[in-house]
Each structure stands twice: as structure tokens, then as C-alpha cells.
Amino acid sequence: MPIPGSGLAKGLAVTLRTMTKRAHTAQYPEVQPELPPRTRGVIGLFEENCTVCMLCARECPDWCIYIDSHKETVPAAAPGGRERSRNVLDRFAIDFSLCMYCGICIEVCPFDALFWSPEFEYAETDILELTHERDKLREWMWTVPAPPALDPAAEEPKEIAAARKAVEKAEAAAAAAAAAAEPAAPAEPAAPETDAPNTPEGDA
């Protein structure tokens, strides 16, 4: 059975220990805080990777992602081929007044177009200005920290292995084509045959 008043005594002990320590004041904004690498500040957009698949907008619980696009026709790559259509991104905006920073949009993006940035200084005086368009989201992309280094003993990622094999195969094909295109070296002329001098049989 706990001693009556032991909880109060423990609390007072913590208070006394804290009172004897020197206070540490963060000199913000003159001194920026050191944030952990996985800080959830804002969401950066790497526009080149976005295929307008709409997964992030559909999976967002707050419906705070707005995407507009149009289709363009891509001509056939080879004669007799078929034309294809692709989606072109017109608008990508996130309303950070609604965003709850769950990170679902980043997790479901199949092409690595969204990343967490530790940037946090984006306060506005008007709530309507918290909807940031793709230009601002792209600026935040350059503040995304580099991924941690892989474990040296870890298995090579399949994507890197496939890309490396493709490069090696292309280099080997280019080397073979260059070797086949080189003209064959001319054969060295054969030395002329000289007749052996006729010697009498008795002189041997």
C-alpha cells in the first residue's frame, strides 16, 4: 500500500530539481532550431514525377489537395505506331488550413512526387492564403533533407539493380556496335618466295 502523500512528495522533488537548473531560452528567430530529419513541416512537390494519377487527392481524409489537368496527344514514336495521350498537370495546390499532416498522400504516391519538408515558417495573417500552389510547393521541395544512407550490409534495392543492369547492357551493346563498325585491319603482305640456288649434288 503506498504511503499517503508520497505522490505529492515526488512532485515537489521534481519541482525542486527543476528550480535549481539554469533555464535554457531558444533565441528564435535569430537562432534556428535543429529539427529532426523526419520533421513533418510542409509537403514539397517534385512536379516532374507527378503523373496526375489523383491517388493523393482521393486518399486525403481532409480533401485539402486540389489537382487540375488536361490531356495531350503524344505522336507515335515510330512510323506506323499509334498516338498516345498523357495527362499534363495544370494545378496542384494544398490547403494547409485543412491539412492534418497525416502523410497519407506521401505514402500512397506511387511515383515519389511528394516529400516531407522540415520548413515550418509559413504562417499567414489570412487563412485564405494558406492554400499554396505548386510553385510554392516546388520551392519547399529543395529543403527536403537527403535520405539516410543505406546499410552497407543491406541488399541492393531492386530499382537500382535493374537500372544498373540496363546501363551495363546498353554499354555492352554500344561497345559491340562500335567494334562491328570499325574497318578490318589490312592483312600484311606475304614475303616473296625465293628460289633456292641450284647446287650440284657433289658439293653437298
Short mmCIF file of C-alpha atoms in Angstrom, two decimals:
data_model
loop_
_atom_site.label_atom_id
_atom_site.label_comp_id
_atom_site.label_asym_id
_atom_site.label_seq_id
_atom_site.Cartn_x
_atom_site.Cartn_y
_atom_site.Cartn_z
CA MET A 1 0.00 0.00 0.00
CA PRO A 2 1.51 3.36 -0.99
CA ILE A 3 2.36 5.79 1.78
CA PRO A 4 -0.12 8.67 1.95
CA GLY A 5 1.37 11.80 0.45
CA SER A 6 4.18 10.00 -1.45
CA GLY A 7 2.88 11.28 -4.79
CA LEU A 8 2.94 14.87 -3.53
CA ALA A 9 6.47 14.40 -2.22
CA LYS A 10 7.68 13.07 -5.58
CA GLY A 11 6.09 16.00 -7.38
CA LEU A 12 7.73 18.51 -5.03
CA ALA A 13 11.09 16.77 -5.53
CA VAL A 14 10.81 17.17 -9.28
CA THR A 15 9.90 20.84 -8.82
CA LEU A 16 12.91 21.45 -6.58
CA ARG A 17 15.28 19.75 -9.01
CA THR A 18 13.96 21.85 -11.86
CA MET A 19 14.24 25.08 -9.87
CA THR A 20 17.96 24.52 -9.32
CA LYS A 21 18.71 24.12 -13.05
CA ARG A 22 19.51 27.06 -15.29
CA ALA A 23 16.80 27.93 -17.77
CA HIS A 24 17.62 27.50 -21.47
CA THR A 25 16.00 30.03 -23.79
CA ALA A 26 15.88 29.35 -27.51
CA GLN A 27 16.88 32.54 -29.31
CA TYR A 28 14.39 32.14 -32.11
CA PRO A 29 14.24 33.52 -34.83
CA GLU A 30 17.88 34.64 -34.64
CA VAL A 31 18.91 31.03 -34.00
CA GLN A 32 17.05 28.43 -35.99
CA PRO A 33 16.13 25.21 -34.16
CA GLU A 34 17.79 21.94 -35.12
CA LEU A 35 14.88 19.86 -36.37
CA PRO A 36 14.92 16.06 -36.71
CA PRO A 37 15.34 14.85 -40.31
CA ARG A 38 11.84 13.34 -40.33
CA THR A 39 10.09 16.52 -39.19
CA ARG A 40 6.63 16.94 -40.68
CA GLY A 41 6.69 20.59 -41.64
CA VAL A 42 5.11 21.05 -45.07
CA ILE A 43 4.73 18.95 -48.20
CA GLY A 44 7.06 19.55 -51.13
CA LEU A 45 6.10 18.69 -54.71
CA PHE A 46 8.53 17.24 -57.26
CA GLU A 47 6.43 18.14 -60.27
CA GLU A 48 8.39 16.11 -62.83
CA ASN A 49 7.37 12.86 -61.12
CA CYS A 50 3.66 13.67 -60.91
CA THR A 51 1.52 11.71 -63.40
CA VAL A 52 -1.82 13.17 -62.22
CA CYS A 53 -2.98 9.76 -61.03
CA MET A 54 -5.11 11.54 -58.35
CA LEU A 55 -4.29 8.95 -55.67
CA CYS A 56 -3.16 11.60 -53.20
CA ALA A 57 -6.34 13.66 -53.65
CA ARG A 58 -8.60 10.60 -53.36
CA GLU A 59 -6.91 9.23 -50.25
CA CYS A 60 -6.69 12.57 -48.40
CA PRO A 61 -9.03 12.40 -45.36
CA ASP A 62 -9.49 16.19 -45.37
CA TRP A 63 -9.86 16.68 -49.12
CA CYS A 64 -7.33 19.50 -49.00
CA ILE A 65 -5.49 18.65 -52.24
CA TYR A 66 -6.69 20.30 -55.44
CA ILE A 67 -5.47 18.98 -58.81
CA ASP A 68 -6.38 20.14 -62.33
CA SER A 69 -5.00 18.67 -65.54
CA HIS A 70 -5.64 18.25 -69.24
CA LYS A 71 -4.80 15.58 -71.80
CA GLU A 72 -2.28 15.98 -74.60
CA THR A 73 -1.73 13.72 -77.58
CA VAL A 74 1.76 12.31 -77.94
CA PRO A 75 2.71 11.45 -81.54
CA ALA A 76 3.76 7.93 -82.38
CA ALA A 77 7.36 7.13 -81.57
CA ALA A 78 7.82 5.03 -84.72
CA PRO A 79 6.27 5.18 -88.18
CA GLY A 80 3.02 3.28 -88.24
CA GLY A 81 2.71 3.44 -84.46
CA ARG A 82 -0.30 4.60 -82.50
CA GLU A 83 -0.67 8.02 -80.92
CA ARG A 84 -0.96 8.11 -77.16
CA SER A 85 -2.42 10.56 -74.70
CA ARG A 86 -0.91 11.72 -71.42
CA ASN A 87 -2.07 13.86 -68.53
CA VAL A 88 -0.45 17.27 -68.10
CA LEU A 89 -0.55 18.92 -64.68
CA ASP A 90 -2.19 22.35 -64.64
CA ARG A 91 -2.65 22.92 -60.92
CA PHE A 92 -1.51 21.23 -57.74
CA ALA A 93 -2.45 23.02 -54.52
CA ILE A 94 -2.67 22.06 -50.85
CA ASP A 95 -4.83 23.89 -48.31
CA PHE A 96 -2.70 23.77 -45.16
CA SER A 97 -5.54 25.25 -43.11
CA LEU A 98 -7.28 21.88 -43.56
CA CYS A 99 -4.27 19.57 -43.71
CA MET A 100 -3.77 17.46 -40.58
CA TYR A 101 -0.24 16.31 -41.59
CA CYS A 102 -1.11 12.63 -41.60
CA GLY A 103 1.25 11.91 -44.51
CA ILE A 104 -1.15 9.60 -46.34
CA CYS A 105 -0.68 11.50 -49.61
CA ILE A 106 3.08 10.98 -49.41
CA GLU A 107 2.73 7.28 -48.60
CA VAL A 108 0.30 6.47 -51.43
CA CYS A 109 2.13 8.41 -54.16
CA PRO A 110 3.46 5.66 -56.47
CA PHE A 111 5.97 7.90 -58.27
CA ASP A 112 7.66 9.75 -55.37
CA ALA A 113 6.30 13.18 -56.23
CA LEU A 114 5.54 14.28 -52.64
CA PHE A 115 8.01 14.63 -49.77
CA TRP A 116 8.09 15.95 -46.22
CA SER A 117 9.99 19.20 -45.80
CA PRO A 118 11.03 20.46 -42.34
CA GLU A 119 10.05 24.03 -43.34
CA PHE A 120 7.61 25.46 -40.80
CA GLU A 121 7.73 29.25 -41.25
CA TYR A 122 4.69 29.70 -43.48
CA ALA A 123 2.22 31.45 -41.17
CA GLU A 124 -0.19 33.88 -42.80
CA THR A 125 -2.44 36.62 -41.50
CA ASP A 126 -5.29 35.47 -43.76
CA ILE A 127 -6.47 31.86 -43.68
CA LEU A 128 -7.21 32.02 -47.40
CA GLU A 129 -3.50 32.46 -48.09
CA LEU A 130 -2.72 29.06 -46.56
CA THR A 131 -3.66 27.39 -49.85
CA HIS A 132 -0.28 27.08 -51.53
CA GLU A 133 0.03 26.42 -55.24
CA ARG A 134 2.56 24.19 -56.99
CA ASP A 135 5.16 26.95 -57.35
CA LYS A 136 5.42 27.30 -53.57
CA LEU A 137 5.29 23.54 -53.08
CA ARG A 138 8.19 23.20 -55.52
CA GLU A 139 10.25 25.74 -53.57
CA TRP A 140 9.78 23.63 -50.44
CA MET A 141 11.00 20.60 -52.37
CA TRP A 142 14.57 21.93 -52.29
CA THR A 143 14.51 21.99 -48.47
CA VAL A 144 13.75 18.27 -48.24
CA PRO A 145 16.66 16.55 -46.44
CA ALA A 146 18.59 13.82 -48.19
CA PRO A 147 17.50 10.25 -47.37
CA PRO A 148 19.60 8.36 -44.83
CA ALA A 149 22.42 6.24 -46.16
CA LEU A 150 21.67 2.59 -46.81
CA ASP A 151 23.07 -0.10 -44.58
CA PRO A 152 26.28 -1.36 -46.25
CA ALA A 153 25.21 -4.94 -45.50
CA ALA A 154 21.72 -4.45 -46.93
CA GLU A 155 20.62 -5.98 -50.20
CA GLU A 156 20.79 -3.67 -53.20
CA PRO A 157 17.35 -2.18 -53.99
CA LYS A 158 15.64 -3.83 -56.95
CA GLU A 159 15.17 -0.49 -58.74
CA ILE A 160 18.89 0.33 -58.55
CA ALA A 161 19.89 -3.19 -59.58
CA ALA A 162 17.54 -3.09 -62.58
CA ALA A 163 18.81 0.35 -63.62
CA ARG A 164 22.45 -0.74 -63.27
CA LYS A 165 21.85 -3.88 -65.37
CA ALA A 166 20.10 -1.79 -68.04
CA VAL A 167 23.05 0.60 -68.19
CA GLU A 168 25.55 -2.25 -68.40
CA LYS A 169 23.53 -3.91 -71.17
CA ALA A 170 23.33 -0.64 -73.12
CA GLU A 171 27.09 -0.05 -72.73
CA ALA A 172 27.84 -3.59 -73.90
CA ALA A 173 25.58 -3.16 -76.95
CA ALA A 174 27.22 0.18 -77.79
CA ALA A 175 30.69 -1.36 -77.49
CA ALA A 176 29.70 -4.27 -79.74
CA ALA A 177 28.25 -1.89 -82.33
CA ALA A 178 31.39 0.25 -82.27
CA ALA A 179 33.57 -2.83 -82.71
CA ALA A 180 31.48 -4.01 -85.67
CA ALA A 181 31.65 -0.58 -87.32
CA GLU A 182 35.47 -0.42 -87.22
CA PRO A 183 37.08 -1.38 -90.59
CA ALA A 184 39.08 -4.59 -90.59
CA ALA A 185 42.84 -4.07 -90.47
CA PRO A 186 44.53 -4.88 -93.84
CA ALA A 187 46.44 -8.14 -93.89
CA GLU A 188 50.20 -7.89 -94.01
CA PRO A 189 51.65 -8.76 -97.45
CA ALA A 190 53.29 -12.18 -97.60
CA ALA A 191 57.04 -12.30 -98.06
CA PRO A 192 58.03 -13.17 -101.67
CA GLU A 193 59.17 -16.70 -102.21
CA THR A 194 62.79 -17.00 -103.32
CA ASP A 195 64.06 -19.92 -105.32
CA ALA A 196 66.80 -21.90 -103.60
CA PRO A 197 70.10 -21.88 -105.56
CA ASN A 198 70.78 -24.97 -107.54
CA THR A 199 73.79 -26.70 -106.14
CA PRO A 200 75.49 -29.72 -107.62
CA GLU A 201 74.88 -32.89 -105.79
CA GLY A 202 78.55 -33.41 -105.25
CA ASP A 203 79.06 -30.10 -103.45
CA ALA A 204 76.84 -31.07 -100.57
#
